[in-house]
Coordinates of C-alpha atoms in Angstrom, one line a residue:
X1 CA 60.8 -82.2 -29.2
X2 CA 58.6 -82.0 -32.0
X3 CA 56.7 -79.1 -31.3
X4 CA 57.4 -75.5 -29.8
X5 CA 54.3 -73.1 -28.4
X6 CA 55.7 -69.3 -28.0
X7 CA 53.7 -66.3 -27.0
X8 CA 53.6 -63.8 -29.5
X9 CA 56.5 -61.2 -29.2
X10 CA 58.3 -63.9 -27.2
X11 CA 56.5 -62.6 -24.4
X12 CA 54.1 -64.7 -21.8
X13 CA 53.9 -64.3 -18.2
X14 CA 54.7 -66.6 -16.0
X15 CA 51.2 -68.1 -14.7
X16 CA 50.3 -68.1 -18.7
X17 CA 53.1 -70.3 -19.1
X18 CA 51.5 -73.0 -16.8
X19 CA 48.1 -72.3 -18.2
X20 CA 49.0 -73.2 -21.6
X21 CA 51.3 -76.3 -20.5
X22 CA 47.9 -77.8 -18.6
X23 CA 45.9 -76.8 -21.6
X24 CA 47.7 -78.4 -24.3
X25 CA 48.9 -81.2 -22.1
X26 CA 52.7 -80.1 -23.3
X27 CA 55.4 -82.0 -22.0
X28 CA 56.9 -79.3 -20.1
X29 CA 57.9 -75.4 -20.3
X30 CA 61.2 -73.3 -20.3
X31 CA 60.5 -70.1 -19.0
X32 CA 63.4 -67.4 -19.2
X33 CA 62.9 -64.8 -16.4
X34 CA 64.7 -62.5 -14.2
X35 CA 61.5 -62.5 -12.1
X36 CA 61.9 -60.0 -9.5
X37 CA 65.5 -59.1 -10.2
X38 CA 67.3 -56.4 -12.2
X39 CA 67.6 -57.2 -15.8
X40 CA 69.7 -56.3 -19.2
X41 CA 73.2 -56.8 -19.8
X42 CA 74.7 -57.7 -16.5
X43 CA 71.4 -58.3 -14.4
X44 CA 69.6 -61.4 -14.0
X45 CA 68.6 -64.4 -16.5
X46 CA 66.9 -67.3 -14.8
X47 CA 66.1 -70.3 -16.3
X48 CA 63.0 -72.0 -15.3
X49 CA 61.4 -75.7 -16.2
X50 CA 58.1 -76.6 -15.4
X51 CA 56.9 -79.8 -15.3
X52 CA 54.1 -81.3 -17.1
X53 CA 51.6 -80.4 -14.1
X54 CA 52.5 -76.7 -15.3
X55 CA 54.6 -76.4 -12.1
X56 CA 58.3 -75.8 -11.3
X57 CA 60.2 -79.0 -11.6
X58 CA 60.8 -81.2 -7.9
X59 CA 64.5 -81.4 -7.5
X60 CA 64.7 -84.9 -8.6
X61 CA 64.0 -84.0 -12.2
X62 CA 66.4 -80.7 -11.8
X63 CA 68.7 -83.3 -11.3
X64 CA 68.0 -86.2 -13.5
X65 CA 68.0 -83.0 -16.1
X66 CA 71.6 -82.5 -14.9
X67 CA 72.4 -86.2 -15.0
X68 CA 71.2 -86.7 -18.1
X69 CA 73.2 -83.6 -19.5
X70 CA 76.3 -85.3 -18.5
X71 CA 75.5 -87.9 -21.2
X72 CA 74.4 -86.4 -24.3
X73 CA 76.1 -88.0 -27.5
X74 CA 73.9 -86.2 -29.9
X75 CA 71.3 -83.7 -30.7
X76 CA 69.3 -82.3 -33.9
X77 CA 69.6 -78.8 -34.9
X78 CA 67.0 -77.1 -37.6
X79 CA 69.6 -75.1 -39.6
X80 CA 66.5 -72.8 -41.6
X81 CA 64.8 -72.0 -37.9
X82 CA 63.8 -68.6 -38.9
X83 CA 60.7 -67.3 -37.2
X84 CA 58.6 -64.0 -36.8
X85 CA 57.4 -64.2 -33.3
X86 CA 54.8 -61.3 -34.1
X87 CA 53.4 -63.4 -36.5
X88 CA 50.3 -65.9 -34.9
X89 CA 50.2 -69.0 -36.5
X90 CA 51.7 -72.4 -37.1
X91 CA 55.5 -73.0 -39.4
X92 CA 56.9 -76.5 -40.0
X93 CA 60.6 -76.8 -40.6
X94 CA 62.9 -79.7 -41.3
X95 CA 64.8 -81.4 -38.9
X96 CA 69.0 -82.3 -39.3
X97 CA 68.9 -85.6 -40.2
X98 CA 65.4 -86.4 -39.0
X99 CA 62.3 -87.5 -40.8
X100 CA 60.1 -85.5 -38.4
X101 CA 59.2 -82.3 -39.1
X102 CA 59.5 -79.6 -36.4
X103 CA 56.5 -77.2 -35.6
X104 CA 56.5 -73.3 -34.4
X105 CA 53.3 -72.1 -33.3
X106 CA 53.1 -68.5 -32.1
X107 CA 49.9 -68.2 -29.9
X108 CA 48.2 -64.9 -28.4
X109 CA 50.0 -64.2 -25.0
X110 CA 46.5 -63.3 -23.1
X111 CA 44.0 -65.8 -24.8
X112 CA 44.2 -69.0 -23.2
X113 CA 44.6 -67.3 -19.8
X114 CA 42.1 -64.9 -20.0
X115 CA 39.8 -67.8 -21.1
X116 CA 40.5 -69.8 -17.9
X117 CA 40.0 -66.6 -16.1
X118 CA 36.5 -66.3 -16.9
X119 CA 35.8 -69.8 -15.6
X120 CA 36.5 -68.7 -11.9
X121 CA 35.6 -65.4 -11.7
X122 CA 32.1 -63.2 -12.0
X123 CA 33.8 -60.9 -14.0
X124 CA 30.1 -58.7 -14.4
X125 CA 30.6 -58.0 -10.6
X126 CA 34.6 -56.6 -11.4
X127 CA 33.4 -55.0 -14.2
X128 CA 30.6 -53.0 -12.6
X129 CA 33.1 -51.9 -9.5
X130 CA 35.1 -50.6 -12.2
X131 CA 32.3 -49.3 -14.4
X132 CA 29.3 -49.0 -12.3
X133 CA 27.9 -45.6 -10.4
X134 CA 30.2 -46.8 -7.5
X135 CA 33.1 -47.3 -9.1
X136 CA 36.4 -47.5 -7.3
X137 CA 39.9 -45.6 -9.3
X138 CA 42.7 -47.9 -9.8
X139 CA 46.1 -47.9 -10.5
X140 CA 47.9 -50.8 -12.0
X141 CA 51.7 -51.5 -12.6
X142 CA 53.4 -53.5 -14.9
X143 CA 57.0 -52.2 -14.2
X144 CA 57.9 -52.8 -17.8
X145 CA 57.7 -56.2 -17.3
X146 CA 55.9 -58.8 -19.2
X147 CA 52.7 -57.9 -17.2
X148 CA 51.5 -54.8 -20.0
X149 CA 49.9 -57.0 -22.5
X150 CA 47.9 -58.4 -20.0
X151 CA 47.0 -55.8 -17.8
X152 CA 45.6 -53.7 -20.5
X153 CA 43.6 -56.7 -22.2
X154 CA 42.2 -58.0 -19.0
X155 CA 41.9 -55.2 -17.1
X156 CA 41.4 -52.6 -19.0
X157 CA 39.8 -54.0 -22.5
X158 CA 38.0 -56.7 -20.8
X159 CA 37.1 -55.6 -17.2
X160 CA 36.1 -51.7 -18.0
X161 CA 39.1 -49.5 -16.3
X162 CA 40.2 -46.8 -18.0
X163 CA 43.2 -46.9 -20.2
X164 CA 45.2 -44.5 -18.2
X165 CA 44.8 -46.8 -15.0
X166 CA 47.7 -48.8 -16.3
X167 CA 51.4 -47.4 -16.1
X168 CA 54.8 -49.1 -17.3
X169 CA 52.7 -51.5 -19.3
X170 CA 55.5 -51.4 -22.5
X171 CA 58.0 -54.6 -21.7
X172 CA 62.2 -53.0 -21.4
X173 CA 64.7 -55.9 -21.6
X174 CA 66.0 -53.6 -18.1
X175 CA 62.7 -53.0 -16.9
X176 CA 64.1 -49.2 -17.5
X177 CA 66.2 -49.7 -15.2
X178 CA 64.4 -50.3 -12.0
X179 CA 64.0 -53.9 -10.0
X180 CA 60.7 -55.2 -11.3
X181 CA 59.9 -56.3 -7.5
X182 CA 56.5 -55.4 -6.4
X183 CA 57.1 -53.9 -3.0
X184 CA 57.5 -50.3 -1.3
X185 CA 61.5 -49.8 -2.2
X186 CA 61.0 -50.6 -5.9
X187 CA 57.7 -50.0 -6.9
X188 CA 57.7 -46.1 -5.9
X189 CA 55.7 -44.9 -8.7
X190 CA 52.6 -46.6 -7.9
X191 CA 53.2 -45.9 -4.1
X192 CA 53.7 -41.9 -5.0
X193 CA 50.0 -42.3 -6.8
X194 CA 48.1 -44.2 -4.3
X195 CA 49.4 -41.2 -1.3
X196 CA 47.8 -38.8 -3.2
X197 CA 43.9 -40.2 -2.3
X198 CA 42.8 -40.0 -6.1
X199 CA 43.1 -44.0 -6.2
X200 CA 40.9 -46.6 -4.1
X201 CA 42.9 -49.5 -5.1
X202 CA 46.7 -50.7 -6.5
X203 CA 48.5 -53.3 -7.3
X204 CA 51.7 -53.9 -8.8
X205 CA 53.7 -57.0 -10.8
X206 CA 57.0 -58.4 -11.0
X207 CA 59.0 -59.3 -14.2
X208 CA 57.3 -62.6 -14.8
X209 CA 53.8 -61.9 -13.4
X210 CA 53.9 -64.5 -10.6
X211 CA 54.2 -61.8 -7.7
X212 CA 52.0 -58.8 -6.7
X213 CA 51.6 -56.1 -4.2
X214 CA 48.1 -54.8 -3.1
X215 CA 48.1 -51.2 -1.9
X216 CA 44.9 -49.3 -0.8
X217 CA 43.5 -45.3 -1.0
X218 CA 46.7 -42.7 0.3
X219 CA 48.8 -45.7 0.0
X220 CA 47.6 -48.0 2.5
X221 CA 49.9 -51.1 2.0
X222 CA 48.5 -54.8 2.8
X223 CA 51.5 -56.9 3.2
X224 CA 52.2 -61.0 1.7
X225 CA 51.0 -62.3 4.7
X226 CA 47.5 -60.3 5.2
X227 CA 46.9 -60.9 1.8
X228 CA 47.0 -64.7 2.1
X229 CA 45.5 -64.8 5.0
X230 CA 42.6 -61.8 3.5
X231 CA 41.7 -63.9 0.8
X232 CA 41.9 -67.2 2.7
X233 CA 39.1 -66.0 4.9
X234 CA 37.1 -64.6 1.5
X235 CA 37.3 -67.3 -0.6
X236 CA 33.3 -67.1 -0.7
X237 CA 33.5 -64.6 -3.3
X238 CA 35.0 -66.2 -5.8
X239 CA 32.3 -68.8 -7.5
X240 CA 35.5 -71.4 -8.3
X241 CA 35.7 -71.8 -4.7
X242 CA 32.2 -72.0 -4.2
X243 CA 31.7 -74.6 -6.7
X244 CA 34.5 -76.6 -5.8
X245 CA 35.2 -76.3 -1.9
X246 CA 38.1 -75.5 -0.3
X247 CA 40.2 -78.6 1.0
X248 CA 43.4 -76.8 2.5
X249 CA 46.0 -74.2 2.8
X250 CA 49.5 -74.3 2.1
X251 CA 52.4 -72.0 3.3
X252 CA 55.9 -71.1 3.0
X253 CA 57.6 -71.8 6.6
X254 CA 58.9 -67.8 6.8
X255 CA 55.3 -66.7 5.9
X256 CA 53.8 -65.1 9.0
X257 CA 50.8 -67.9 10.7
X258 CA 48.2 -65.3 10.1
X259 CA 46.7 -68.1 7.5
X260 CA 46.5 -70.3 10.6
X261 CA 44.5 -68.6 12.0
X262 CA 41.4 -68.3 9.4
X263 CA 42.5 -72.1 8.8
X264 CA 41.6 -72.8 12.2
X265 CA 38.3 -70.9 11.9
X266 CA 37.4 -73.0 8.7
X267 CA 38.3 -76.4 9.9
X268 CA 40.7 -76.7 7.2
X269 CA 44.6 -78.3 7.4
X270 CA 47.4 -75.5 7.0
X271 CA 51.1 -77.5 5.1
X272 CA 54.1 -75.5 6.2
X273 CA 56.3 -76.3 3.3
X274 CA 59.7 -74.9 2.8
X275 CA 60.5 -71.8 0.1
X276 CA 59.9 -72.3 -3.2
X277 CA 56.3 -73.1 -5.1
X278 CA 57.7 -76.8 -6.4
X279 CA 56.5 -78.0 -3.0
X280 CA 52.7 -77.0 -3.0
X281 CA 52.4 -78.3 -6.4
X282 CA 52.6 -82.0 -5.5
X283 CA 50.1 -80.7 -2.5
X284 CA 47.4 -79.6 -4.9
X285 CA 47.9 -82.7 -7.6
X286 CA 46.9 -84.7 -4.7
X287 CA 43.5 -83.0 -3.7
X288 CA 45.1 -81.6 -0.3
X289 CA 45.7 -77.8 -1.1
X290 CA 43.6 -75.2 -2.4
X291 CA 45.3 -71.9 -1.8
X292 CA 48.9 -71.2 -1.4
X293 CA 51.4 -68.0 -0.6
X294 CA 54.6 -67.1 -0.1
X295 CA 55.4 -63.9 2.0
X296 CA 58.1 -63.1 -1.2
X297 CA 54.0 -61.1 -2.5
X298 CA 53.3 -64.9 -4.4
X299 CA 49.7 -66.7 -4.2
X300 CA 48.1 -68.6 -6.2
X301 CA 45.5 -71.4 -6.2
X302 CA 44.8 -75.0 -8.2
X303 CA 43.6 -73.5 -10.6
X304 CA 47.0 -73.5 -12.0
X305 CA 50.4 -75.1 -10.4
X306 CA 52.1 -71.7 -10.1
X307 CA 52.1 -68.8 -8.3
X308 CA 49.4 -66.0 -10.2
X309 CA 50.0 -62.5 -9.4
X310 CA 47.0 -61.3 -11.8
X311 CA 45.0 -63.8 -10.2
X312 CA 45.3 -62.2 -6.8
X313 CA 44.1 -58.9 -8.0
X314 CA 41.3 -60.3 -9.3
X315 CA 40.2 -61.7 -6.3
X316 CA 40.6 -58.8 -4.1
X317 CA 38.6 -57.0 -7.0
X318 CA 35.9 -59.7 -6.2
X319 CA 36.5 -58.8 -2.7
X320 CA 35.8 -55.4 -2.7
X321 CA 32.8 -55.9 -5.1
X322 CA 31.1 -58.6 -2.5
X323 CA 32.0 -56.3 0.3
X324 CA 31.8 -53.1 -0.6
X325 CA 33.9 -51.4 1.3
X326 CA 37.3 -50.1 1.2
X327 CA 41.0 -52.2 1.5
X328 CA 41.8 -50.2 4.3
X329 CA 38.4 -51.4 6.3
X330 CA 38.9 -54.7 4.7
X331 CA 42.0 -55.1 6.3
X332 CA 41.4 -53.7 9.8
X333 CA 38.0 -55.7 9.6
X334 CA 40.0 -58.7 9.3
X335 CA 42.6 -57.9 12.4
X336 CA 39.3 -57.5 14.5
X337 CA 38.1 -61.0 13.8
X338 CA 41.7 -63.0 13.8
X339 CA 44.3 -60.6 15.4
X340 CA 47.4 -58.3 14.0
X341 CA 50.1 -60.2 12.9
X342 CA 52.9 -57.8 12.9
X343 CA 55.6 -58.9 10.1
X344 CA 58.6 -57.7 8.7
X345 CA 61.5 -59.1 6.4
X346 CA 65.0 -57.8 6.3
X347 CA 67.1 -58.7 3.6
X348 CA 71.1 -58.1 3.9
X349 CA 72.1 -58.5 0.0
X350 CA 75.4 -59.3 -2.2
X351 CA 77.0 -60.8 1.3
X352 CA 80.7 -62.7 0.9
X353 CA 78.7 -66.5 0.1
X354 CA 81.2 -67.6 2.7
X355 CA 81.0 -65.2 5.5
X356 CA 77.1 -65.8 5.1
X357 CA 77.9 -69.9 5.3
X358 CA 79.5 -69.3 9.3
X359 CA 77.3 -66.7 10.1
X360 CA 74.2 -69.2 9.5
X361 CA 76.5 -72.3 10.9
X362 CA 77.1 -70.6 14.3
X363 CA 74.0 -69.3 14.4
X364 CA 72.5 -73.0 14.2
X365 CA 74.9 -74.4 16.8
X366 CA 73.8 -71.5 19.1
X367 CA 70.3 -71.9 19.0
X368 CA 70.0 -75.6 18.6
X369 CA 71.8 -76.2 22.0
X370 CA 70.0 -77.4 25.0
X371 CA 71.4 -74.5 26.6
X372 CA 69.6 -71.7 24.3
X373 CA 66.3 -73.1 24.8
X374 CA 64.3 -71.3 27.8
X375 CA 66.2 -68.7 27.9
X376 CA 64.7 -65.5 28.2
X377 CA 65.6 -62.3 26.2
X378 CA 65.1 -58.9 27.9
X379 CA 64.7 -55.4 25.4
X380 CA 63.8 -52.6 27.6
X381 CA 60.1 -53.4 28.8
X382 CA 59.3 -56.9 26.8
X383 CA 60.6 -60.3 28.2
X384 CA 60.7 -62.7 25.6
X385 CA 61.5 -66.5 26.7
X386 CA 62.3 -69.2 23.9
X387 CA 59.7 -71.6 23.2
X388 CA 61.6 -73.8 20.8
X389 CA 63.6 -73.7 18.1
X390 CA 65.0 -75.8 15.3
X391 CA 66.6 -75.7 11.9
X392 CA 63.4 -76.2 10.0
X393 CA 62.7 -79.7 8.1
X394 CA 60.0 -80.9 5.9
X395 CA 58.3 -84.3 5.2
X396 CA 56.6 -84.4 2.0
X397 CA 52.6 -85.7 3.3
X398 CA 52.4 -86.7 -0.7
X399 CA 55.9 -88.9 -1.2
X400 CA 56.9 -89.0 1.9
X401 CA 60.5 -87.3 0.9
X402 CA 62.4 -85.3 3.8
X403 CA 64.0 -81.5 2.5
X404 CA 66.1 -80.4 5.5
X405 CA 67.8 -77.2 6.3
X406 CA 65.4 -75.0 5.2
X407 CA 65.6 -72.3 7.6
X408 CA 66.4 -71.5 11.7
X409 CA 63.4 -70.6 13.5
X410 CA 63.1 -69.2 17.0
X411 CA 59.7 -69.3 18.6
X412 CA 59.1 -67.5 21.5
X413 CA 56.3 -68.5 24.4
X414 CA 53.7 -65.7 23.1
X415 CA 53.7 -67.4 19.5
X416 CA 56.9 -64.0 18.2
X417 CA 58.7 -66.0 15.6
X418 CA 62.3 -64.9 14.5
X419 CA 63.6 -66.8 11.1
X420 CA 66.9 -67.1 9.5
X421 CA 67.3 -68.2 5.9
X422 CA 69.6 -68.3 3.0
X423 CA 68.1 -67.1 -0.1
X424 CA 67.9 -69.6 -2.9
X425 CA 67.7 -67.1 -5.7
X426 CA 70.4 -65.2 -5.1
X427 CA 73.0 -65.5 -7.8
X428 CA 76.8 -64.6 -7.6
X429 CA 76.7 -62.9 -3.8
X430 CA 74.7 -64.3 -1.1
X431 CA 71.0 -62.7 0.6
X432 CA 70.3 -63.8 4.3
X433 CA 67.0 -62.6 5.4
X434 CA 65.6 -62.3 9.1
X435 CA 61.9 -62.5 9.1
X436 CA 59.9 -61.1 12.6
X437 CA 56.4 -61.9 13.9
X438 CA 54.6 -60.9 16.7
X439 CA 50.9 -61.3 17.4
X440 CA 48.6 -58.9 18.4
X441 CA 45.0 -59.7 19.5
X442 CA 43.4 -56.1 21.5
X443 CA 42.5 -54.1 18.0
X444 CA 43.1 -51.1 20.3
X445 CA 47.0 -52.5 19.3
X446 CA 47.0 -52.7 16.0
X447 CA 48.1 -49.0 14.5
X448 CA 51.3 -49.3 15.7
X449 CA 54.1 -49.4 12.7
X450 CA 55.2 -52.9 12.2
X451 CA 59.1 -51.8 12.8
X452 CA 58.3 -50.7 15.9
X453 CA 56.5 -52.9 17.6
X454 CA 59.2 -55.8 16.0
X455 CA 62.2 -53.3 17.2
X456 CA 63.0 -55.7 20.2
X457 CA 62.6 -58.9 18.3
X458 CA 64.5 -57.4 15.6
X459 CA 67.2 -56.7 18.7
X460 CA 67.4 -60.1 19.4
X461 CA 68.2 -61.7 16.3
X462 CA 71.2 -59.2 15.6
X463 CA 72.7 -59.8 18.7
X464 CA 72.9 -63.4 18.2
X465 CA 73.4 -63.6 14.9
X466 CA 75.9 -60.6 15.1
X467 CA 75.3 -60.0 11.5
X468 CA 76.3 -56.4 11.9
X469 CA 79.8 -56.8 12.8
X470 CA 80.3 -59.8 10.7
X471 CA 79.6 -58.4 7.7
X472 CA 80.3 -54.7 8.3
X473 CA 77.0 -53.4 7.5
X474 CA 75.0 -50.7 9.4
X475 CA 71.5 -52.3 8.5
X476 CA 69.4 -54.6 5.7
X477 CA 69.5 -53.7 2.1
X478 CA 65.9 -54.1 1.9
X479 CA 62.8 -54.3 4.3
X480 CA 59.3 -55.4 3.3

């Protein structure tokens, strides 16, 4: 390696990261993250590579990395490495035994990413619903993660909002102590704001500014899914997509199908891929996808190869500009045209890795019998009889290569979906999440709370999965 590109203070979010890897045509990126996970001594430190596309590496190079480490005879070291990552600018040092120098460059955190910003956006038309005689109130949190410098440069400096729209916007090594996870357990602050009415629109980040959360006026909250789906069927009002076209939509496999519908309505091709952005990367190098999501509050387009959190606020910003109306209307607008896709994810946390292992074993042999299949399920009034069901697989359209195991799905004869899947970024313990859908078309159905309506589903997957008395608990750590 003979060069190194760091953001200033050590600090560049996650979607910069990929920016500036595309930009420069680097070789690659390390990215060290506890993305949505506690941080500090004792919490989470991730370590991420992207490739040279600016995405997360495929698992053939995670592995040919791993390979490879198995053979090192050598490396050089630069003994003098001493650098002031405040300072912008360029330093050359000499290489151990090497004729080659080594060169630091410390580059502005926002720049190259705000620059590429501009490209897709009309960010006059932001500016003026933040400015203008209309203006909308917003409320923006960075949960003290890497989000702050960015927020308040693009946001605020840039785009017009007031100074004192932005909260948690000074990056802690713990993210004072809090989850950085944008969703209604962690990100209470901005939740506590939005109730009181003062605010017309919210968002918040996680660690690494790849995910988001979009809440509306008294803390009207737009889940993953609607989102996707939301700005899917709006893509209109961003000028990138009208100059370029849209060519198709990709999706996580757990992510409700509410993108399926507006897909359908577009006469565009939906991929189902499994978790994990690596696999819509190789989907938009090839021409075939031009928005992607992830119902872990992760979109993002091909206008960079990973998920964009401050991305996604920008375009419901645009949204509400073209529109003019409120999230809240946006939203329920949107279930009148495609339907209410009711959507829940429980998460049981820090399980025994092995009891989680037989739990999901028996829980394949059960449903992937020939007996399981047709059977009906009957919770007080609703009859619910299996569709089909599998242990989810996926076949690269790109490559052509086969990831299997990537999740149990049950999928019921009115389109409910119940999904089982181990968590790939866990870390010591084990997280199994169960992930409910059920479709609603009559809008005179669609107030109903989303644990409700999913309470028989939900019904159904404990008593087959027996979760409960397997593990001891009484209930999920987390729902979103």
């Amino acid at each position: 390696i003979g060069r190194l590109v760091i953001g200033q203070n050590g600090i560049l979010s996650t979607p910069a990261v990929s920016c500036i890897i595309r930009k420069i045509k680097a070789a690659g990126g390390i990215i060290l993250t506890a993305s949505h996970c506690p941080g500090g001594p004792g919490g989470e430190f991730g370590v991420k590579f992207e490739v040279a596309n600016g995405g997360p590496a495929p698992d053939m190079v995670s592995d040919k990395i791993y390979q490879i480490s198995k053979t090192l005879e050598e490396y050089a070291i630069c003994p003098d490495l001493r650098v002031d990552l405040s300072r912008l600018g360029r330093q050359e040092f000499d290489l151990e035994n090497k004729f080659k120098p080594f060169r630091v460059e410390i580059v502005d955190s926002v720049d190259i990413y705000l620059n590429l910003l501009r490209s897709i956006f009309n960010f006059n038309a932001i500016r003026n619903l933040l400015t203008g005689p209309n203006q909308i109130k917003i409320r923006i949190d960075a949960m003290n993660g890497v989000m702050g410098p960015y927020v308040r440069r693009i946001l605020c400096d840039e785009l017009g909002a007031p100074a004192n729209s932005a909260i948690n916007c000074i990056p802690l090594e713990d993210f004072g102590g809090q989850p950085p996870d944008p969703n209604l357990t962690y990100a209470t602050a901005l939740l506590e704001a939005m109730k009181g009415g003062e605010y017309g629109f919210g968002a918040a980040f996680d660690a690494d500014g790849d995910r988001y959360m979009i809440l509306g006026q008294n803390g009207f909250f737009v889940n993953a899914s609607d989102s996707l789906a939301i700005i899917a069927a709006n893509l209109s009002c961003i000028p990138y997509f009208c100059q370029r076209g849209v060519r198709g939509f990709g999706r996580s496999m757990p992510t409700s199908t509410a993108l399926d519908k507006v897909a359908k309505v577009m006469k565009v091709p939906v991929y189902e891929t499994p978790a994990g952005w690596r696999y819509f990367s190789s989907l938009m190098d090839s021409g075939r996808c031009s928005l992607c999501g992830e119902e872990s509050f992760g979109t993002g387009s091909d206008h960079l190869r990973e998920k964009d959190g401050l991305w996604a606020v920008l375009v419901w910003l645009s949204i509400l500009a073209a529109r003019k109306q409120s999230v809240e209307e946006i939203v329920r607008d949107h279930w009148t045209k495609f339907g209410r896709h009711y959507y829940c994810r429980f998460d049981y946390e820090a399980l025994e890795p092995r009891t989680a292992y037989f739990i999901m074993r028996d829980l394949e042999a059960l449903i992937t019998d020939k007996s399981f299949r047709h059977q009906q399920f009957a919770v007080g009034s609703n009859i619910y009889s299996v569709e089909r069901t599998d242990s989810f697989e996926y076949i690269d359209p790109v490559d052509g290569t086969v990831t299997k195991r990537q999740g149990l799905r049950i999928i019921f004869s009115d389109a409910s979906r119940l999904i089982f899947r181990m968590s790939a970024s866990s870390h010591v313990r084990a997280t199994l999440r169960i992930y409910a859908e059920s479709y609603e078309k009559d809008p005179s159905q669609h107030n109903k709370e989303p644990q409700a309506v999913l309470s028989p589903l939900i019904a159904i997957a404990l008593k087959i999965s027996q979760i409960h008395e397997r593990t001891g608990r009484k209930g999920p750590t987390v729902i979103t």
